[in-house]
C-alpha positions as a Python dict, from the first residue, in 0.01 Angstrom:
ca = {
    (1, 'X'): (0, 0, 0),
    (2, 'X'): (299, 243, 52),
    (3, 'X'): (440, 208, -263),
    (4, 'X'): (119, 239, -448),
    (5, 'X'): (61, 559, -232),
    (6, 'X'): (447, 698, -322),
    (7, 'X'): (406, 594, -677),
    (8, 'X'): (54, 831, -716),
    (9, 'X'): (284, 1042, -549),
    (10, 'X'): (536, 1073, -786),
    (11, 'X'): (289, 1042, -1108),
    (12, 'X'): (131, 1339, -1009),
    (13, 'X'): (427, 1511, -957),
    (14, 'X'): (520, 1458, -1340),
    (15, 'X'): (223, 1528, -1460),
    (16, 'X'): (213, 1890, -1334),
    (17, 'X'): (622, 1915, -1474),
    (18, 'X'): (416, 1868, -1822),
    (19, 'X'): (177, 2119, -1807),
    (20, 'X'): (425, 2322, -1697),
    (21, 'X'): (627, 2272, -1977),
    (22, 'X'): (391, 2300, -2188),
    (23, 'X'): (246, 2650, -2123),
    (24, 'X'): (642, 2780, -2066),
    (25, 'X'): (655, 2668, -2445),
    (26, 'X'): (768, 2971, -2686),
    (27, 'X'): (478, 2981, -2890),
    (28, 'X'): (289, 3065, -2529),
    (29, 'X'): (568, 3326, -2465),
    (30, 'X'): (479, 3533, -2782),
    (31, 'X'): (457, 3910, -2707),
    (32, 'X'): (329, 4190, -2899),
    (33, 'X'): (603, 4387, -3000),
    (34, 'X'): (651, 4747, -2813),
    (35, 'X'): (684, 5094, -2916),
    (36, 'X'): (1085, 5087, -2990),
    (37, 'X'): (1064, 4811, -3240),
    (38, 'X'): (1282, 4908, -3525),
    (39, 'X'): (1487, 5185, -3279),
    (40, 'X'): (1888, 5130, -3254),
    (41, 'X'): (1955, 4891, -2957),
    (42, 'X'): (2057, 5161, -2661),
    (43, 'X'): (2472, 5069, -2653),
    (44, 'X'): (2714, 5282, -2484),
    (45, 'X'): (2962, 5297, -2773),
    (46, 'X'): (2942, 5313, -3153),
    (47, 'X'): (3245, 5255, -3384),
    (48, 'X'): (3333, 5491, -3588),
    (49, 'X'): (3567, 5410, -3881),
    (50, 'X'): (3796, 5678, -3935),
    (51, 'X'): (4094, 5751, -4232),
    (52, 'X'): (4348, 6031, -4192),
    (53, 'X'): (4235, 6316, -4477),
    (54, 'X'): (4337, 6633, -4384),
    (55, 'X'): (4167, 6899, -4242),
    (56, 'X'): (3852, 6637, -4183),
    (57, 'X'): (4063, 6387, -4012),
    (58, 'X'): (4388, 6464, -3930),
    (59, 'X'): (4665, 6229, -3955),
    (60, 'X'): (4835, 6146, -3576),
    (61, 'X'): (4851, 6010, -3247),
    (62, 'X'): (4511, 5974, -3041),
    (63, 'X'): (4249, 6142, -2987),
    (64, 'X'): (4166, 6200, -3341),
    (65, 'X'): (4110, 6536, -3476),
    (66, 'X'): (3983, 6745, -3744),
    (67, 'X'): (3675, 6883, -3872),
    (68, 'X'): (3450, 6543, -3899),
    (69, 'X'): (3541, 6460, -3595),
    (70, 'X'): (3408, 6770, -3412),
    (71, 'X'): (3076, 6712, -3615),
    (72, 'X'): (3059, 6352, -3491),
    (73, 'X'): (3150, 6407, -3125),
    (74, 'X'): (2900, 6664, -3096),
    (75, 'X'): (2619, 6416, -3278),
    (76, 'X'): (2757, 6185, -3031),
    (77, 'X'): (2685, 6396, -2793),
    (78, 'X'): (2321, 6438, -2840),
    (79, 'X'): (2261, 6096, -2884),
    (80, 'X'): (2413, 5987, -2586),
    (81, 'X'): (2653, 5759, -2721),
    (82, 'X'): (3049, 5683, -2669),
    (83, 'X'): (3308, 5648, -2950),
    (84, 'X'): (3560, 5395, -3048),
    (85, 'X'): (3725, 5504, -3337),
    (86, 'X'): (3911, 5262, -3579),
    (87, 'X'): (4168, 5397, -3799),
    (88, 'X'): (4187, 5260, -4109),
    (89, 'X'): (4478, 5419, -4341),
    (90, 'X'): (4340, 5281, -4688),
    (91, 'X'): (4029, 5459, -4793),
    (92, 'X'): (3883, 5157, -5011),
    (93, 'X'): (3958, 4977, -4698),
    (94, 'X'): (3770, 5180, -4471),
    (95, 'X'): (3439, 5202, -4787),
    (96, 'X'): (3488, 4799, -4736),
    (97, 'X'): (3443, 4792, -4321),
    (98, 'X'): (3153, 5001, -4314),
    (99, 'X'): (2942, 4806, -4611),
    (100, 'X'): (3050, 4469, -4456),
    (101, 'X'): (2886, 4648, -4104),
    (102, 'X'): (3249, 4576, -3924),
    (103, 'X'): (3203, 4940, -3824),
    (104, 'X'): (2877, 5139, -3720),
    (105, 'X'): (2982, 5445, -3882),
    (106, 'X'): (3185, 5570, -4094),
    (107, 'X'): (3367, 5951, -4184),
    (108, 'X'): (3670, 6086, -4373),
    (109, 'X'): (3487, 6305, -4650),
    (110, 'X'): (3299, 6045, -4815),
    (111, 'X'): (3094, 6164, -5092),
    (112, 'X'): (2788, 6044, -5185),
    (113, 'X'): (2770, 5828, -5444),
    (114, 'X'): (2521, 5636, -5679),
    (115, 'X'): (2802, 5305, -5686),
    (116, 'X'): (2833, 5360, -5326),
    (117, 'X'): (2477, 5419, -5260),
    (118, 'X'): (2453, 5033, -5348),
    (119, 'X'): (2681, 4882, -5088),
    (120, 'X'): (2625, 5118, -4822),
    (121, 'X'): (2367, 5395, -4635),
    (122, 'X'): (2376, 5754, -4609),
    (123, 'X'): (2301, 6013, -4352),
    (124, 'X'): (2184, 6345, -4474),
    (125, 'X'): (2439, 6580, -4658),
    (126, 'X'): (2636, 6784, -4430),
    (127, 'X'): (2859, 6993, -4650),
    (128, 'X'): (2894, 7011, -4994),
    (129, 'X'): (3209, 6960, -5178),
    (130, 'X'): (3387, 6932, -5518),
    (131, 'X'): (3697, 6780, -5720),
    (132, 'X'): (3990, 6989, -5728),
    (133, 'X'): (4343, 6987, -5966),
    (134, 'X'): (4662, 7037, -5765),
    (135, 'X'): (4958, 7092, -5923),
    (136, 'X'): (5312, 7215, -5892),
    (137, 'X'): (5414, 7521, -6095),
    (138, 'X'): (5618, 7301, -6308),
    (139, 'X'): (5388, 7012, -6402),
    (140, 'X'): (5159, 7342, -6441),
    (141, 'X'): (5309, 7447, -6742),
    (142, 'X'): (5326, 7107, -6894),
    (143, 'X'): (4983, 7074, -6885),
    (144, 'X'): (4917, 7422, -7019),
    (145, 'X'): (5113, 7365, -7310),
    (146, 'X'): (4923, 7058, -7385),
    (147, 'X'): (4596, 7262, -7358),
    (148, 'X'): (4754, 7542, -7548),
    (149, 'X'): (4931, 7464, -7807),
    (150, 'X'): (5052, 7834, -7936),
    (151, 'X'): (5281, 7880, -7642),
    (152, 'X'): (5535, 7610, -7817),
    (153, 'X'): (5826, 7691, -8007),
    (154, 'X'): (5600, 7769, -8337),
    (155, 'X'): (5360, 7946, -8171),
    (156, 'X'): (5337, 8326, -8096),
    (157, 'X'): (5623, 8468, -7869),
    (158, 'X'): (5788, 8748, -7791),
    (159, 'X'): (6104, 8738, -8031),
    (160, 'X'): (5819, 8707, -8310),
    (161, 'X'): (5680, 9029, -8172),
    (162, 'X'): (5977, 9211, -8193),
    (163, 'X'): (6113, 9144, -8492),
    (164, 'X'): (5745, 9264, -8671),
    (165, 'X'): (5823, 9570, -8472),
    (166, 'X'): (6158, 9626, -8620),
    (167, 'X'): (6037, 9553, -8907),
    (168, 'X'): (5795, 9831, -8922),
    (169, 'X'): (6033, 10070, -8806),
    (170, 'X'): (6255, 10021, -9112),
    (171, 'X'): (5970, 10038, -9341),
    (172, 'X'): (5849, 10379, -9174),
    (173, 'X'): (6216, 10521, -9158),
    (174, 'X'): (6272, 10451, -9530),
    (175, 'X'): (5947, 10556, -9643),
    (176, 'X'): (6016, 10871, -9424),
    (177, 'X'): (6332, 10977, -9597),
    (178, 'X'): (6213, 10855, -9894),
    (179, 'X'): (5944, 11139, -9868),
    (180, 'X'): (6219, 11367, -9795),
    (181, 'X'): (6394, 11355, -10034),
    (182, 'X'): (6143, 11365, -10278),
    (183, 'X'): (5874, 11625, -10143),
    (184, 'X'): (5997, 11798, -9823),
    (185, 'X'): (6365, 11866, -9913),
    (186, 'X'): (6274, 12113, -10228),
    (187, 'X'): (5969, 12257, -10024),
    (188, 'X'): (6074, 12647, -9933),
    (189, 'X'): (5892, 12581, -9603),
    (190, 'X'): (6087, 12355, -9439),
    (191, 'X'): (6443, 12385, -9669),
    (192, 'X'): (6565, 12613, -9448),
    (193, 'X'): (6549, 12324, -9174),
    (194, 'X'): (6663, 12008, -9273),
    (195, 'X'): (6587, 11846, -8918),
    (196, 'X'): (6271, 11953, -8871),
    (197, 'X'): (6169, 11874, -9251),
    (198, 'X'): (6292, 11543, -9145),
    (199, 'X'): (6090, 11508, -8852),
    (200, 'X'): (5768, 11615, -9005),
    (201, 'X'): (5843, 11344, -9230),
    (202, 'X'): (5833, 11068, -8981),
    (203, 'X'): (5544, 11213, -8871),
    (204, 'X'): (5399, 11205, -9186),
    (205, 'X'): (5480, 10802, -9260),
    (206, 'X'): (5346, 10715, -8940),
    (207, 'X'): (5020, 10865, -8916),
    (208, 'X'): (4996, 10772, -9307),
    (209, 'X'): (5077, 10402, -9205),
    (210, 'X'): (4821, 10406, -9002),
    (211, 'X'): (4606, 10505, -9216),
    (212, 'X'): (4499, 10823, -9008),
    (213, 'X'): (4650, 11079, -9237),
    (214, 'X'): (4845, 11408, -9225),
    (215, 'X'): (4568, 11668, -9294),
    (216, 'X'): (4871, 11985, -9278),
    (217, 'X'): (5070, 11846, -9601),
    (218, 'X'): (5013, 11609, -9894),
    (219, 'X'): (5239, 11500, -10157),
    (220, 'X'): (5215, 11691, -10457),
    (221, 'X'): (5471, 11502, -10712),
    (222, 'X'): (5440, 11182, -10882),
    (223, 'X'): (5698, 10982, -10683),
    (224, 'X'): (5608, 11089, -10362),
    (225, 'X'): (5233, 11032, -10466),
    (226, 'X'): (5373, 10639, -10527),
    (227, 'X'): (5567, 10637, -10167),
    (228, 'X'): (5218, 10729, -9971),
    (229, 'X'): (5033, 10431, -10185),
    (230, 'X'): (5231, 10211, -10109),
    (231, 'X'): (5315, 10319, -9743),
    (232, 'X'): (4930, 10309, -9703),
    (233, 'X'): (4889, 9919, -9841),
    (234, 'X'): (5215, 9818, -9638),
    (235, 'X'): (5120, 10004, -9328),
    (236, 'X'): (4771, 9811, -9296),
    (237, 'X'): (4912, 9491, -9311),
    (238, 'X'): (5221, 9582, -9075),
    (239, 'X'): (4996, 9748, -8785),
    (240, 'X'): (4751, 9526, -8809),
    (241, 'X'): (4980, 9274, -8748),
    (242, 'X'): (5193, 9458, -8470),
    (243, 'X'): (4837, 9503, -8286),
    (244, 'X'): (4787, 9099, -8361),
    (245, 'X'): (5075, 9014, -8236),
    (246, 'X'): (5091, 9230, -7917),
    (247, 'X'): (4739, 9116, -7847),
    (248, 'X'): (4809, 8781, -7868),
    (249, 'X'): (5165, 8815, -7639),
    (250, 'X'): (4915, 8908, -7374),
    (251, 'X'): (4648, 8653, -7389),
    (252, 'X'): (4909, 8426, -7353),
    (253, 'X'): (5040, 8574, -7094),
    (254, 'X'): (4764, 8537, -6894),
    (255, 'X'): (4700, 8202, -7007),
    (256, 'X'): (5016, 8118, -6829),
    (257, 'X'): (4873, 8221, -6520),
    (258, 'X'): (4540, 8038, -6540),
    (259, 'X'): (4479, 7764, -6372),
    (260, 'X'): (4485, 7420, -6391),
    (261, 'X'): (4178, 7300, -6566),
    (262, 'X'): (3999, 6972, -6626),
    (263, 'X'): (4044, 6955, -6985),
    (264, 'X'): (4407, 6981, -6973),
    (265, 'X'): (4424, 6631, -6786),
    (266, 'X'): (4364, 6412, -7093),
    (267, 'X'): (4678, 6189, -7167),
    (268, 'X'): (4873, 6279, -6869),
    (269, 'X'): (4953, 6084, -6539),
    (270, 'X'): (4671, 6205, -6238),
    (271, 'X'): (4710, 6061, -5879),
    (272, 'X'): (4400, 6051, -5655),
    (273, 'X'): (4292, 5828, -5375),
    (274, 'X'): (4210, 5458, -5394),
    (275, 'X'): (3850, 5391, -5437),
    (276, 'X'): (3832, 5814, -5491),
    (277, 'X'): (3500, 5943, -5675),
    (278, 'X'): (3733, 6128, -5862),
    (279, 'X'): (3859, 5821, -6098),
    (280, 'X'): (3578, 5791, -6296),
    (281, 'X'): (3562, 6169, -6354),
    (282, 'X'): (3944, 6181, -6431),
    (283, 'X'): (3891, 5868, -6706),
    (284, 'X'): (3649, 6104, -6827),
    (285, 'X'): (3838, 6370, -6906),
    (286, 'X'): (4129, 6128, -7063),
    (287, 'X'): (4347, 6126, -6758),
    (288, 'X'): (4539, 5828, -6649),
    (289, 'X'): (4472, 5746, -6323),
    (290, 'X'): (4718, 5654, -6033),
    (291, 'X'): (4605, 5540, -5727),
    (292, 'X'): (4754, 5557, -5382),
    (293, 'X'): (4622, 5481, -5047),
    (294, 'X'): (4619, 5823, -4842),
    (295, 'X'): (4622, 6222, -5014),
    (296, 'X'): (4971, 6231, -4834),
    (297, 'X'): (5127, 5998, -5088),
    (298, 'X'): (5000, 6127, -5384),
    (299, 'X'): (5066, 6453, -5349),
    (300, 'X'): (5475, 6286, -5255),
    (301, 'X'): (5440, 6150, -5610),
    (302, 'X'): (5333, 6522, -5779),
    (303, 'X'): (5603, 6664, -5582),
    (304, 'X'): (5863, 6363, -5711),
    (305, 'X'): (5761, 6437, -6053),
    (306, 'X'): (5584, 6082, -6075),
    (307, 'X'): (5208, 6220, -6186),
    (308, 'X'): (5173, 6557, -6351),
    (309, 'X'): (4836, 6677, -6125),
    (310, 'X'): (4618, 6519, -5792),
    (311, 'X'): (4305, 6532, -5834),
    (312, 'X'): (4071, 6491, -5487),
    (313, 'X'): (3832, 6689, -5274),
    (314, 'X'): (3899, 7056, -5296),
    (315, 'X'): (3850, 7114, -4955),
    (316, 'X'): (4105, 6892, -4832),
    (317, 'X'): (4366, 7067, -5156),
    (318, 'X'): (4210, 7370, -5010),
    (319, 'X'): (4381, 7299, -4683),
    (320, 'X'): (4688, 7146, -4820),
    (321, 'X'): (4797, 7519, -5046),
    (322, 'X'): (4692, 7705, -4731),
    (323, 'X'): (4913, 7516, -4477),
    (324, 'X'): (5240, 7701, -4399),
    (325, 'X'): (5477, 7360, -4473),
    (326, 'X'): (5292, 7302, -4832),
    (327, 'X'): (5442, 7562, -5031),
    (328, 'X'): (5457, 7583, -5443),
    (329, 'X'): (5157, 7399, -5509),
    (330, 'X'): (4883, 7559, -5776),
    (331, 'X'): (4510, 7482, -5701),
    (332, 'X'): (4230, 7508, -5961),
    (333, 'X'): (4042, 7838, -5918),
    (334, 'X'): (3699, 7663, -5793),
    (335, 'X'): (3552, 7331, -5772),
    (336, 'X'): (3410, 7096, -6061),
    (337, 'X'): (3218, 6786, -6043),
    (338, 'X'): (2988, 6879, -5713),
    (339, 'X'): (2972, 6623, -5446),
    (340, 'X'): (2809, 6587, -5107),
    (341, 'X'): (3003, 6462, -4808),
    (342, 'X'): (2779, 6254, -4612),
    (343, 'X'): (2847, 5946, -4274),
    (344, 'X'): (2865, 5610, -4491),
    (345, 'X'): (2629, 5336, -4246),
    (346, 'X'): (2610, 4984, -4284),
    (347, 'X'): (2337, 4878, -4472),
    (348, 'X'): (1970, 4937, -4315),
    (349, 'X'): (2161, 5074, -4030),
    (350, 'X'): (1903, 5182, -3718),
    (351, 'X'): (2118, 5438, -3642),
    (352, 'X'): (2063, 5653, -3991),
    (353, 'X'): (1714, 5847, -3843),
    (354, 'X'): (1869, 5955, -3510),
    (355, 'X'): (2185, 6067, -3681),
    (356, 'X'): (1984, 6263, -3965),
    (357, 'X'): (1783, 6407, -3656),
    (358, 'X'): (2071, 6534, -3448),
    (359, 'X'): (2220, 6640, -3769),
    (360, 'X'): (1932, 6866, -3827),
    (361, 'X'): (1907, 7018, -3463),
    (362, 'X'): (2298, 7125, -3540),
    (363, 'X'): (2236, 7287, -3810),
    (364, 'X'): (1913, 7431, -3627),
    (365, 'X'): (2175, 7573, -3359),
    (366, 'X'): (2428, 7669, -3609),
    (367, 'X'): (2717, 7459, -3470),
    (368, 'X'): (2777, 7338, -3819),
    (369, 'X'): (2838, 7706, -3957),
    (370, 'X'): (3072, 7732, -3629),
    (371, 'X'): (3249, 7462, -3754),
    (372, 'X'): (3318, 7548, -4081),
    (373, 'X'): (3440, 7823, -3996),
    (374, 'X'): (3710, 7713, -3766),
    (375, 'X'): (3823, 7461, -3982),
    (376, 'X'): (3792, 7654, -4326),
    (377, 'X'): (3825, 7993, -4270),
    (378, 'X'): (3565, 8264, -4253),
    (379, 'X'): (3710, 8303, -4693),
    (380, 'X'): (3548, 7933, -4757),
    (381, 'X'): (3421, 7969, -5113),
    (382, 'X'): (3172, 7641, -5109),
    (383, 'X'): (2860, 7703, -4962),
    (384, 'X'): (2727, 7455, -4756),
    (385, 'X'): (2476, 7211, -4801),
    (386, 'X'): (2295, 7195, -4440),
    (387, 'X'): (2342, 7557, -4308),
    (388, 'X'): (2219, 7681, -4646),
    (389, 'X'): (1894, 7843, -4618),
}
């Protein structure tokens, strides 16, 4: 009887372990899902992939520095997050991290993309940017002369200029005594005065040349009706061309001072960055492109003669012909090729809403503008995109 009592006992025992079971199930667990679903999970840190591009991130020891890191840490700041950053020196490198989600965000001026678009996310535009030509003043004249092809050795120059003007000095001197001699040296007015018979007659030849006229005296005999004709028919052709030629001596000078231009890059070595926007533009324009991992390097290789022009952001070559150590170095006049510098996230990132929504309060506040200003100078040409209004 006691072990029939124990074993009821113990049967109960495991049949209440079932029904517990059984309602502890996860189908029975199911809840409805609550008012955050879809919000970024609330971690402490994010991090941020970083690559040294002057003046956004500057190259050097920790803490990092430069102007999209003061952006970030203050959009850190309102959304009550920490930072890790994670230096990577290779561009491409850093474009492959942040699409592969190995880092939650990502900065270093990266422009906005429709190629990049694909493998990664956006945050709103928060300064807009452009390509830019640096070059040194002597790969500068190389590629004007490729643009420009009358400043060879067959072109116009200067020599050429003078010689036309010598030339038209012995054609007015001769035709000058030549109307001497025949009209002015006989001529009771001015016989008495050799010299100043003389110098009425350079007068003459030059204002005839010119095709202006004399107006006091005309010649009266055959011959020295034959020297004016043909002064006259001479003289157009040899002022005009004096006036040609000096005209054109001055373009060109000026042409020397333009510059550098897109158009000149066609057939001629171009560094940019590795992964850069820029290649496809500089393909475009016939350039051939050489890539190298950081803007430090390929502006070594302009400087070493090894690519004729860098092409890249022009605010980070805006910074680079501005700093005291990076002297010699010609920058196009203003930006081509528009771009908008944007924080790369991994793909259907939760964070991309609360970023774009701290990003707007800054701009609200006009920390951005602050910003800019520190970093580019209160003479920053490019307007830009978020503090427009």
């Amino acid at each position: 009887m006691a072990v029939r009592n124990s074993l009821s006992r113990w049967f109960a025992v495991a049949w209440l372990a079932s029904v517990s079971l059984l309602f502890a199930s996860p189908v029975a667990a199911e809840v409805e899902p609550g008012p955050n679903a879809g919000q970024p999970a609330r971690r402490s840190v994010l991090r941020v992939g970083i690559s040294p591009f002057p003046p956004l991130v500057f190259d050097g020891p920790p803490p990092a520095r430069g102007f999209d890191i003061a952006l970030w840490e203050s959009l850190a700041e309102r959304l009550g997050v920490q930072t890790v950053y994670v230096r990577v020196d290779d561009f491409g490198a850093l474009l492959n991290r942040v699409s592969r989600g190995e880092v939650d965000v990502a900065l270093s001026g990266i422009s906005i993309t429709a190629s990049r678009e694909a493998r990664m996310d956006f945050t709103y535009s928060y300064l807009r940017s452009g390509l830019g030509i640096l070059t040194t003043a002597h790969s500068q004249g190389l590629l004007q002369r490729r643009r420009h092809p009358l400043l060879g050795s067959e072109g116009f120059t200067l020599q050429r200029t003078l010689w036309l003007l010598f030339g038209t000095g012995v054609v007015l001197a001769a035709s000058a005594v030549l109307f001497w001699w025949i009209e002015l040296r006989r001529d009771p007015t001015h016989a008495a005065r050799p010299a100043r018979a003389l110098a009425a007659a350079f007068y003459w030849a030059a204002v005839t040349m010119s095709t202006v006229g004399y107006g006091d005296y005309t010649p009266k005999r055959p011959a020295g009706k034959l020297v004016a004709l043909l002064l006259i028919f001479t003289g157009i052709g040899l002022f005009g061309a004096v006036v040609a030629q000096m005209s054109s001596v001055l373009v060109i000078s000026q042409l020397r001072d333009l510059r550098p231009h897109p158009s000149e890059l066609r057939g001629v070595a171009v560094g940019t960055l590795k992964d850069s926007s820029a290649i496809p533009v500089i393909r475009h324009f016939g350039g051939i492109v050489q890539s190298y991992p950081g803007l430090e390097q390929a502006i070594q290789a302009l400087d070493k003669g090894r690519v004729q022009a860098v092409v890249s952001d022009w605010p980070a070559l805006y910074y680079y012909i501005n700093s005291a150590e990076q002297r010699g170095l010609v920058l196009s006049e203003e930006p081509f090729d528009e771009q908008l510098y944007a924080f790369a996230l991994p793909p259907g990132s939760p964070w991309r809403e609360p970023i774009n929504a701290a990003l707007l309060r800054i701009r609200e506040d006009g920390m951005l503008s602050k910003l800019i200003s520190n970093y580019f100078g209160e003479d920053f040409r490019l307007n830009n995109t978020v503090t427009d209004e």
